[in-house]
Structure formats: structure tokens, C-alpha cells
Coordinates of C-alpha atoms in Angstrom, one line a residue:
Chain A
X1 CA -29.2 7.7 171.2
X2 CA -31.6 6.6 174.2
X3 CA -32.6 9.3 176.3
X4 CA -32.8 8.8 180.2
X5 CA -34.6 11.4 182.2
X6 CA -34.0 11.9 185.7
X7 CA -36.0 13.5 188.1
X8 CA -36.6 15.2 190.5
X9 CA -33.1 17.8 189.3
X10 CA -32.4 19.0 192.3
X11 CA -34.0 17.5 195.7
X12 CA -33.4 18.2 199.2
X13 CA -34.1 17.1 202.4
X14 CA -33.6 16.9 206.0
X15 CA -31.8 13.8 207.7
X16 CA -33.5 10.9 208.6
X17 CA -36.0 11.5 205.7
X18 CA -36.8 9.3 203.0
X19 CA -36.4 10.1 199.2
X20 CA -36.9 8.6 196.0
X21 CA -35.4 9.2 192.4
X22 CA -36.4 8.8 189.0
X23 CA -35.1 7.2 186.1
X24 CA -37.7 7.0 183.0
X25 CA -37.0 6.4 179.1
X26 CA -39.0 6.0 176.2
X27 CA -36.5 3.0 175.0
X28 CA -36.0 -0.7 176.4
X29 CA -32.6 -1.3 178.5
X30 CA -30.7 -4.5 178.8
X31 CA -29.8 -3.2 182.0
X32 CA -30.0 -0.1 184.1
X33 CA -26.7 1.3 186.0
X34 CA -27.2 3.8 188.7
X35 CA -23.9 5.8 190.0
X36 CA -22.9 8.4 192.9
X37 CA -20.8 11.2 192.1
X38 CA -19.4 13.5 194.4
X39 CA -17.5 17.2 193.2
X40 CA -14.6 16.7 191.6
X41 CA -14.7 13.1 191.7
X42 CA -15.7 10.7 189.0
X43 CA -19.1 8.7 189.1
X44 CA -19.0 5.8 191.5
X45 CA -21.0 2.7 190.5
X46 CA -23.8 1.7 192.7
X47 CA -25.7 -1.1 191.2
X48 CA -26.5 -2.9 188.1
X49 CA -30.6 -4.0 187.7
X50 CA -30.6 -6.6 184.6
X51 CA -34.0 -8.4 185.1
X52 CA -37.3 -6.3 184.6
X53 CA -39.3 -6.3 188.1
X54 CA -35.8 -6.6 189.7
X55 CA -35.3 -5.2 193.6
X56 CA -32.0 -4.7 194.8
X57 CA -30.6 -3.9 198.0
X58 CA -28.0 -2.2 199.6
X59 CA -27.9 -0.7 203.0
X60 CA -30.4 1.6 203.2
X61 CA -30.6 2.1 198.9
X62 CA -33.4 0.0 197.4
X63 CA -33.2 0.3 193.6
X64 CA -35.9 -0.9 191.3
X65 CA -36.1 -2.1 187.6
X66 CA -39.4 -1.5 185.7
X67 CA -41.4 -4.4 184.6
X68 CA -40.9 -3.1 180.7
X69 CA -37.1 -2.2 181.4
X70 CA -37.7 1.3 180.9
X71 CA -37.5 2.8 184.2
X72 CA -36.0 2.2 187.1
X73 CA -36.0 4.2 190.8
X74 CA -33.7 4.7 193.4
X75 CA -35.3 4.7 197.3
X76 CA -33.0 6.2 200.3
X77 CA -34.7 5.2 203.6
X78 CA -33.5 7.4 207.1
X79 CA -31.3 9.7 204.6
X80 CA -27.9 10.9 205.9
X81 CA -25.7 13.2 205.3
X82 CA -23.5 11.2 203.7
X83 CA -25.6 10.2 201.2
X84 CA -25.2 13.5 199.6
X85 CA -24.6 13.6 195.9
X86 CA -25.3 14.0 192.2
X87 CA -27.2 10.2 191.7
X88 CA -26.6 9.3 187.9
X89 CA -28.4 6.8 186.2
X90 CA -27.2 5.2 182.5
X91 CA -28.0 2.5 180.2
X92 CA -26.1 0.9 177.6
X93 CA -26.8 1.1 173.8
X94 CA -28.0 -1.4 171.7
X95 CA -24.5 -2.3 171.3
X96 CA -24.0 -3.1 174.9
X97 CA -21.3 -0.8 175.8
X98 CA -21.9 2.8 174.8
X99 CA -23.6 4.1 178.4
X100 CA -26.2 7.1 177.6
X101 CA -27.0 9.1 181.1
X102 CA -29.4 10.8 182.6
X103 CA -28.9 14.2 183.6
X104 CA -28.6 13.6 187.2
X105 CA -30.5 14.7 190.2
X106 CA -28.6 16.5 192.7
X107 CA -29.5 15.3 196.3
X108 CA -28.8 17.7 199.5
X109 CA -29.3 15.7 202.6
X110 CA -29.1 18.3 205.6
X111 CA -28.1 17.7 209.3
Chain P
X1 CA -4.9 1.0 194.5
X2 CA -6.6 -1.6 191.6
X3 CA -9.1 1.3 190.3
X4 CA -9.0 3.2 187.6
X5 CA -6.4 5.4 187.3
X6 CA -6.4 9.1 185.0
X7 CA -3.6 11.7 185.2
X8 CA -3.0 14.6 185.8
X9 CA -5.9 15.3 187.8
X10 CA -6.2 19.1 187.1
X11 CA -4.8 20.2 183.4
X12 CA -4.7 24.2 182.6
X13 CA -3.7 24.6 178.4
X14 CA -3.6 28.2 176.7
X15 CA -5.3 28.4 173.6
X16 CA -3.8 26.5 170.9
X17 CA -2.1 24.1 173.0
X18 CA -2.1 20.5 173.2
X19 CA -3.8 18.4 175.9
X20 CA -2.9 14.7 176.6
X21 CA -4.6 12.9 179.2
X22 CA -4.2 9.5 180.1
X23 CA -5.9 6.4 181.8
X24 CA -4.7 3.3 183.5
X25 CA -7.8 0.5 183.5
X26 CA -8.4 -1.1 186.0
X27 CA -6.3 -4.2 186.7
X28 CA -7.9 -7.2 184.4
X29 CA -9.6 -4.7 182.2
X30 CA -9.2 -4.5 178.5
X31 CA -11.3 -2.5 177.6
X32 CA -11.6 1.5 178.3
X33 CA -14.0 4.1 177.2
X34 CA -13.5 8.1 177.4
X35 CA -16.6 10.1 178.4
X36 CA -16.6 14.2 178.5
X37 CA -18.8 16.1 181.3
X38 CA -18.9 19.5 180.2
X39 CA -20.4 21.9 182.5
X40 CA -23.9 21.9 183.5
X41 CA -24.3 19.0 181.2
X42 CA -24.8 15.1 181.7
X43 CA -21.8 12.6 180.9
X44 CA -21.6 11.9 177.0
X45 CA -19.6 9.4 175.2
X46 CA -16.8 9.9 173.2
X47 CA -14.9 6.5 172.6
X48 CA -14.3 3.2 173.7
X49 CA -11.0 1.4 172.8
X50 CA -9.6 -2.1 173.1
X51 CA -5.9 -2.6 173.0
X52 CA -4.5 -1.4 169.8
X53 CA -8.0 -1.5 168.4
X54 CA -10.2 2.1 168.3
X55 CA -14.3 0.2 168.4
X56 CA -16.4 3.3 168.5
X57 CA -15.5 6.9 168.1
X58 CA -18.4 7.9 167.7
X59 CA -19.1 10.8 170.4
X60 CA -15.6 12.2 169.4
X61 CA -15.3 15.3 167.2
X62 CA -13.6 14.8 163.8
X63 CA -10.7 17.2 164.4
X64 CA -8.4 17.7 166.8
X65 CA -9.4 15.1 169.1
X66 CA -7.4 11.5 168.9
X67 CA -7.7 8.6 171.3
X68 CA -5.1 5.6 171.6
X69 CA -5.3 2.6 174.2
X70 CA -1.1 0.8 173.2
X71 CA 0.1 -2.4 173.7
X72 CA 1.8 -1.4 176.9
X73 CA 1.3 1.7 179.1
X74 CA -1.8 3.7 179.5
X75 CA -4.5 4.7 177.0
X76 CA -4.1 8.4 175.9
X77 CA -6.9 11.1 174.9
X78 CA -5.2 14.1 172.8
X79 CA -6.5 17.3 172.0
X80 CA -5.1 19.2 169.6
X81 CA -5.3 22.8 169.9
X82 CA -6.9 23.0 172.6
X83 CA -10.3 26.1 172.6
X84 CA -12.4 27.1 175.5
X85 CA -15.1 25.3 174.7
X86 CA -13.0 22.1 175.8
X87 CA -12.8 23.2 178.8
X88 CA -14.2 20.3 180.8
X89 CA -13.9 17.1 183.1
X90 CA -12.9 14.1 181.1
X91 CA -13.4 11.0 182.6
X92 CA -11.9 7.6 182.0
X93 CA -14.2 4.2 182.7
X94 CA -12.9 0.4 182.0
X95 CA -14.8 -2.8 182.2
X96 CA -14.3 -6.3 181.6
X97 CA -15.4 -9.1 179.6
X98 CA -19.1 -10.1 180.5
X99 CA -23.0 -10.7 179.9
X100 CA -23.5 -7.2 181.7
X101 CA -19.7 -4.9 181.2
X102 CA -20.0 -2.4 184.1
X103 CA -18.0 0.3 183.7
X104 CA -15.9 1.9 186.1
X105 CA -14.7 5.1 186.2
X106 CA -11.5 7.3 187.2
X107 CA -11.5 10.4 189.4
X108 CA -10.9 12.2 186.2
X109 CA -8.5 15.1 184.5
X110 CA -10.4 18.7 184.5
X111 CA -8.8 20.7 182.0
X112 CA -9.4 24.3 181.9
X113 CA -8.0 26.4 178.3
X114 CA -7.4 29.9 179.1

């Protein structure tokens, strides 16, 4: 199994604030999926990084995919409320479908 | 509504009971996978499932625990005698056929066994 670690755990922060999570692993991904998950609700699927070096956008998310493939980060510029939320990140095995994920870090964005 | 679709939403089992929990894929999607949350823990794997075909059970335990993904209709995750410890939110993804599969996942079924 290939372990992602997540950090900060728990992070949180006033709005308008900026704030950055971590995604690190010892192993090489084909690709790197990061996901939203409110309570009581199943993960929601952000964005899929494939290319190492890759930069994605959306809105005010930037997500980044380490040179090696073995990290990645997630930015949130002017946080908002809204964008409160346990932020998974997971990779598939070797196999291509079996996603491993990271424990999650749990982002408070307050008004 | 073309997402993923799991039912019931909320599942309460006394001890010894059976639990069946089922998943509609998303519309185009062949192929679904089950994944357990349990509390305080990450998301872990338990099976993926084509139709008629069971690919990797890997993350499932040996006993008591059965998937299925039929012909027609939904795919169905069965616990047998159910204990507290599987108390838990089980959730449902499905992807397509691709370079990349992205997964997407159901609102998922939180059972609780008192």
C-alpha cells in the first residue's frame, strides 16, 4: 500500500486568508486526486494532476504536482467560508484503480 | 440526478443482523468500487467490481462481508452479522473507462450496529 501524508491535520483560519496543504509520499503516483468532503457527505472530487511539475487552476484553488510525482499541494487564495472542509488527497495503486488516501486535513475557514 | 447514487443513507442493524447497502454508478460507468471510513480514520478500500465480475477484494474482510455489482440493478455490499466495530460510513465511487479512471463518489450509507 502507498502511504500519503497530509498535513497540516487540522488548520484554521480567518476569511480572506491564504492557506496551503500538504500532500507528501515516499512512493511515485501516476496521478494525484485531491477531494472536498463535507459531514455527512461523501468526498467530492476536485482535481486530477497527472504530469509531474503540473499547475492547475480553479477559482481561487491552485493545486500542484511535484516534479518526482510524489507530492503534490493544494493553495486557497482570499479563503472563504465556504471553503470549509475535510481536503482529501489520494493516489491510485500500481494497478491504476485501488485509491490509497491521505488522512485528511480538516480546514476551518472563519467569518 | 446522473451522480452516484447509495441507499439508504442512514442504516441502524442490532447485533447479528444483516446489512445490505447498495450503489447505483454513475450513468456510463461500469465500473464501481466500495471504500469504508470508519471513525477517526482515512478512507480505505475494500472492493472494486465490474459487472458480474468481482477484480479486487482485497481491503474486504474474509467473513461476513460479500459484494456483488449484477447484470441489471444496483451493486450490493452485504454484511453478514453485523458487530459494532462495523459501525461506519461506507461509501460507493464509480469511474469510467480511461488513461486516468477518476472516481466518483456517493453521499454514502452510515450504518450504526447497536
Amino acid at each position: 500500500t502507498q502511504l500519503l501524508e497530509q498535513s497540516p491535520q487540522f488548520l484554521s483560519i480567518q476569511e480572506g486568508e491564504n492557506l496551503t496543504v500538504y500532500c507528501n509520499s515516499s512512493s511515485v503516483f501516476s496521478s494525484l486526486q485531491w477531494y472536498r468532503q463535507e459531514p455527512g457527505e461523501g468526498p467530492v472530487l476536485l482535481v486530477t494532476v497527472v504530469t509531474g511539475g503540473e499547475v492547475k487552476k480553479l477559482k481561487r484553488l491552485t493545486f500542484q504536482f511535484g516534479d518526482a510525482r510524489k507530492d503534490s499541494s493544494l493553495h486557497i487564495t482570499a479563503a472563504q467560508p465556504g471553503d470549509t472542509g475535510l481536503y482529501l488527497c489520494a493516489g491510485p495503486s500500481s494497478n491504476d484503480y485501488k485509491l490509497s488516501f491521505g488522512a485528511g486535513t480538516t480546514v476551518t475557514v472563519r467569518a | 440526478n446522473a451522480g452516484v447514487m447509495q441507499n439508504p443513507r442512514h442504516l441502524v442493524r442490532r447485533r447479528g443482523q444483516e446489512a445490505r447497502l447498495r450503489c447505483s454508478p454513475m450513468k456510463g460507468h461500469s465500473h464501481v468500487y466500495w471504500y469504508r471510513q470508519l471513525p477517526e480514520e482515512g478512507l480505505k478500500f475494500m472492493v472494486y467490481l465490474q459487472k458480474e465480475n468481482i477484480i479486487d477484494e482485497s481491503g474486504m474482510p474474509k467473513e461476513r462481508f460479500s459484494a456483488e455489482f449484477p447484470k441489471e440493478g444496483p451493486s450490493i455490499l452485504r454484511i453478514q452479522q453485523v458487530v459494532r466495530g462495523d459501525s461506519a460510513a461506507y461509501f460507493c465511487a464509480s469511474s469510467g473507462i480511461g488513461l486516468v479512471p477518476e472516481q466518483y463518489f456517493g453521499p454514502g450509507t452510515r450504518l450504526t450496529v447497536t
